[in-house]
Short mmCIF file of C-alpha atoms in Angstrom, two decimals:
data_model
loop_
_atom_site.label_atom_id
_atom_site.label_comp_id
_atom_site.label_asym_id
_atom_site.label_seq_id
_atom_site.Cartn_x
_atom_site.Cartn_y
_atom_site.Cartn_z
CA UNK A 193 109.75 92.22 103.04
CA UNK A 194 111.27 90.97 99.51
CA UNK A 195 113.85 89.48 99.36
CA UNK A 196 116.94 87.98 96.54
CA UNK A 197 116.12 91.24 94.41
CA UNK A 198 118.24 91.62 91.12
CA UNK A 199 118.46 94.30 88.51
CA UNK A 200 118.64 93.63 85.29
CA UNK A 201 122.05 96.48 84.18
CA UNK A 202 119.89 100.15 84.12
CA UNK A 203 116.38 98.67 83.11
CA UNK A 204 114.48 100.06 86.04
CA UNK A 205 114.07 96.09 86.61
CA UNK A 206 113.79 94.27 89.14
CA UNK A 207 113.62 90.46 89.70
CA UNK A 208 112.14 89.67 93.51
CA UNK A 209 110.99 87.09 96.02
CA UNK A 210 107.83 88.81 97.75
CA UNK A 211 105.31 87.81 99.81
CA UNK A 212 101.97 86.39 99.15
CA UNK A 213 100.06 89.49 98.62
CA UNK A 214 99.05 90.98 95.03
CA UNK A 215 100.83 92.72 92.61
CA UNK A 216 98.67 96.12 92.68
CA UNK A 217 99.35 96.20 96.60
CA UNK A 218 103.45 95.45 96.03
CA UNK A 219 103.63 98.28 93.19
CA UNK A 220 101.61 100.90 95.12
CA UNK A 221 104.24 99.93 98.25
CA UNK A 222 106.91 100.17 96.05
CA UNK A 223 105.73 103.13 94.53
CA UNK A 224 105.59 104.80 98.04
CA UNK A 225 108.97 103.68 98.92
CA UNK A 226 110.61 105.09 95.86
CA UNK A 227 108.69 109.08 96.61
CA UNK A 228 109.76 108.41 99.97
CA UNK A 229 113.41 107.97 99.08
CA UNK A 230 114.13 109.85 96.32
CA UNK A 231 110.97 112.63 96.14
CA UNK A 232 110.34 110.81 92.48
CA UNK A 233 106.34 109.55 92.12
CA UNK A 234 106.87 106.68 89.33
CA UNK A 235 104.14 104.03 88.96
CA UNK A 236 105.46 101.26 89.84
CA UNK A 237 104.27 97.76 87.04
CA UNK A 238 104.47 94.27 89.25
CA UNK A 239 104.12 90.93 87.51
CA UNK A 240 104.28 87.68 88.41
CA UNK A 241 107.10 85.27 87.16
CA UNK A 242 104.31 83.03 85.61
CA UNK A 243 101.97 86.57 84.31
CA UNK A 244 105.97 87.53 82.77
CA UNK A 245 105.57 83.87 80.92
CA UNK A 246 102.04 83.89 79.83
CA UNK A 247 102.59 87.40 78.31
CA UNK A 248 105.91 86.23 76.86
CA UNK A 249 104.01 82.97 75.39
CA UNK A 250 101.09 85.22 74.12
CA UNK A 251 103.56 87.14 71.78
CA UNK A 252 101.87 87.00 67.87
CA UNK A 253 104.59 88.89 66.31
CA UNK A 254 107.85 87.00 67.64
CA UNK A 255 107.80 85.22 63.84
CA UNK A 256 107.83 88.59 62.45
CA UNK A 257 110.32 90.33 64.18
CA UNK A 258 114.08 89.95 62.77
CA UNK A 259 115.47 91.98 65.48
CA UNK A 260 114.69 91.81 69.47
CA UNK A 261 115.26 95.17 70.32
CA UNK A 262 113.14 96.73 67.93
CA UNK A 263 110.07 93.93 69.42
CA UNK A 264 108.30 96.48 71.92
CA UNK A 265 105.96 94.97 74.58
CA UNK A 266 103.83 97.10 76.14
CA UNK A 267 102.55 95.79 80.04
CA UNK A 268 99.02 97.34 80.12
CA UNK A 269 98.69 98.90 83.78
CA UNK A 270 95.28 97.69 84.52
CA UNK A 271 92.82 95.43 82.90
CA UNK A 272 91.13 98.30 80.71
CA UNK A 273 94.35 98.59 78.40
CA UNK A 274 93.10 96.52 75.97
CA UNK A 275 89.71 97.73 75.60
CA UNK A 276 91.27 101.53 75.15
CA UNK A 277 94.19 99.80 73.06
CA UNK A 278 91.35 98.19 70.65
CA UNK A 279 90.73 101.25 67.84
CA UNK A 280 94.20 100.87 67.15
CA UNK A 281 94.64 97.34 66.19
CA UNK A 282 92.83 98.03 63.13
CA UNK A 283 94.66 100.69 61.60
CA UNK A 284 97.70 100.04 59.38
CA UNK A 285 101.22 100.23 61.30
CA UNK A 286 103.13 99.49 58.13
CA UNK A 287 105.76 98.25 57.68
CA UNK A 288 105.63 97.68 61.44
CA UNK A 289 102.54 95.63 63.24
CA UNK A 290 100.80 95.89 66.40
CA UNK A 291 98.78 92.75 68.05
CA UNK A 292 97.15 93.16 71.19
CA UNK A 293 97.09 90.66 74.07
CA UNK A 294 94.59 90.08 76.83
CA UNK A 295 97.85 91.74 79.41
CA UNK A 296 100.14 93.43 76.69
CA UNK A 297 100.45 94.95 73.41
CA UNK A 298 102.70 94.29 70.88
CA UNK A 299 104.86 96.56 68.63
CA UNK A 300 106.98 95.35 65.98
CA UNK A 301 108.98 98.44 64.98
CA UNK A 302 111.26 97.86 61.97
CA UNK A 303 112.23 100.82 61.85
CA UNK A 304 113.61 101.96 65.31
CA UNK A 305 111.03 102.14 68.64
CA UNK A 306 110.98 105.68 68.54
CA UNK A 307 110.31 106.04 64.76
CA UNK A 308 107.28 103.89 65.53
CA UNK A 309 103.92 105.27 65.20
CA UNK A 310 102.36 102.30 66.99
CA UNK A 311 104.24 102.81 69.98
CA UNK A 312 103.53 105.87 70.35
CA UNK A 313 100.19 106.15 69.88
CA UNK A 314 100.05 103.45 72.69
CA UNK A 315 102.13 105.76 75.01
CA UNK A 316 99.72 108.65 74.25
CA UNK A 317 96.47 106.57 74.52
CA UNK A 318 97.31 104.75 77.95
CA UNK A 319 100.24 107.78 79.17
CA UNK A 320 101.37 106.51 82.67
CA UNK A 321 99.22 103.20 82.83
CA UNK A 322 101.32 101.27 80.35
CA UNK A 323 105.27 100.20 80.53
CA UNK A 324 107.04 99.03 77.92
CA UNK A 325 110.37 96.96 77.33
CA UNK A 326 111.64 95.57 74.43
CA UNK A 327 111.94 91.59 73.51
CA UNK A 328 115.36 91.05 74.73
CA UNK A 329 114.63 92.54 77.92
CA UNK A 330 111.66 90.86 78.61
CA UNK A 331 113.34 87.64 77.99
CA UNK A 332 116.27 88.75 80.23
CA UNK A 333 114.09 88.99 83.28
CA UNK A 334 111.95 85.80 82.61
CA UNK A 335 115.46 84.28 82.90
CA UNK A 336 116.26 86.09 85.91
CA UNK A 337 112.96 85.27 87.57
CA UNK A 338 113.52 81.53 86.71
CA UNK A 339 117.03 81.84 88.42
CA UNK A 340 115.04 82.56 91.15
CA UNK A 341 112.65 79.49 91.26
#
């Protein structure tokens, strides 16, 4: 039922046409169809192309960041994420930041993603109800998803 899908290289992204139903409903299908294929369970994170560009407008710490790839945004899986995200936006992430948005979080990591505290005190706070992608991907598939318009 979708159709003109596109990867983005080994992301685990993909770029769609779908129908007129709502993103929970395509990412539980799409869920299914991955078990059902490959015996994997992943949670599966659906956004629209204009969600993708309000969360890509919303970004605080774009200014700050001096390198893309180290500018993590977090997709919260449900609308709790930032309520449950909210004791950590006011500790101190030094020399990295974290900003919260009302549909994403946002990690500036200086010093490597996975030397970030931020980040992962995200991934251990919201586990399997958050994904996250860094700046230049994110960018990558709002240009892929205007392709498609």
């Amino acid at each position: 039922g979708f159709s003109d899908a596109r990867t983005l290289l080994a992301s685990g992204n993909v770029v769609f046409r779908g129908r007129k139903t709502s993103t929970a409903t395509v990412g539980a299908a799409l869920s299914r169809g991955i078990l059902a294929t490959s015996g994997v369970f992943t949670r599966v994170t659906v956004l629209t192309a204009t969600e993708l560009d309000d969360i890509i407008d919303a970004n605080p710490l774009v200014a700050v960041a001096t390198n893309p790839s180290r500018l993590l945004v977090s997709v919260y899986g449900d609308t709790d994420g930032r309520a449950t995200l909210e004791p950590l936006r006011h500790r101190r992430w030094a020399p990295g930041a974290l900003a919260l948005g009302p549909r994403a979080a946002y990690v500036w990591c200086p010093d490597g993603v996975l030397q970030s505290a931020a980040a992962d005190a995200i991934a251990k706070t919201l586990k399997d109800a958050v994904t996250s992608r860094n700046w230049s991907t994110l960018t990558k598939l709002q240009t892929l998803a205007r392709d498609l318009k």
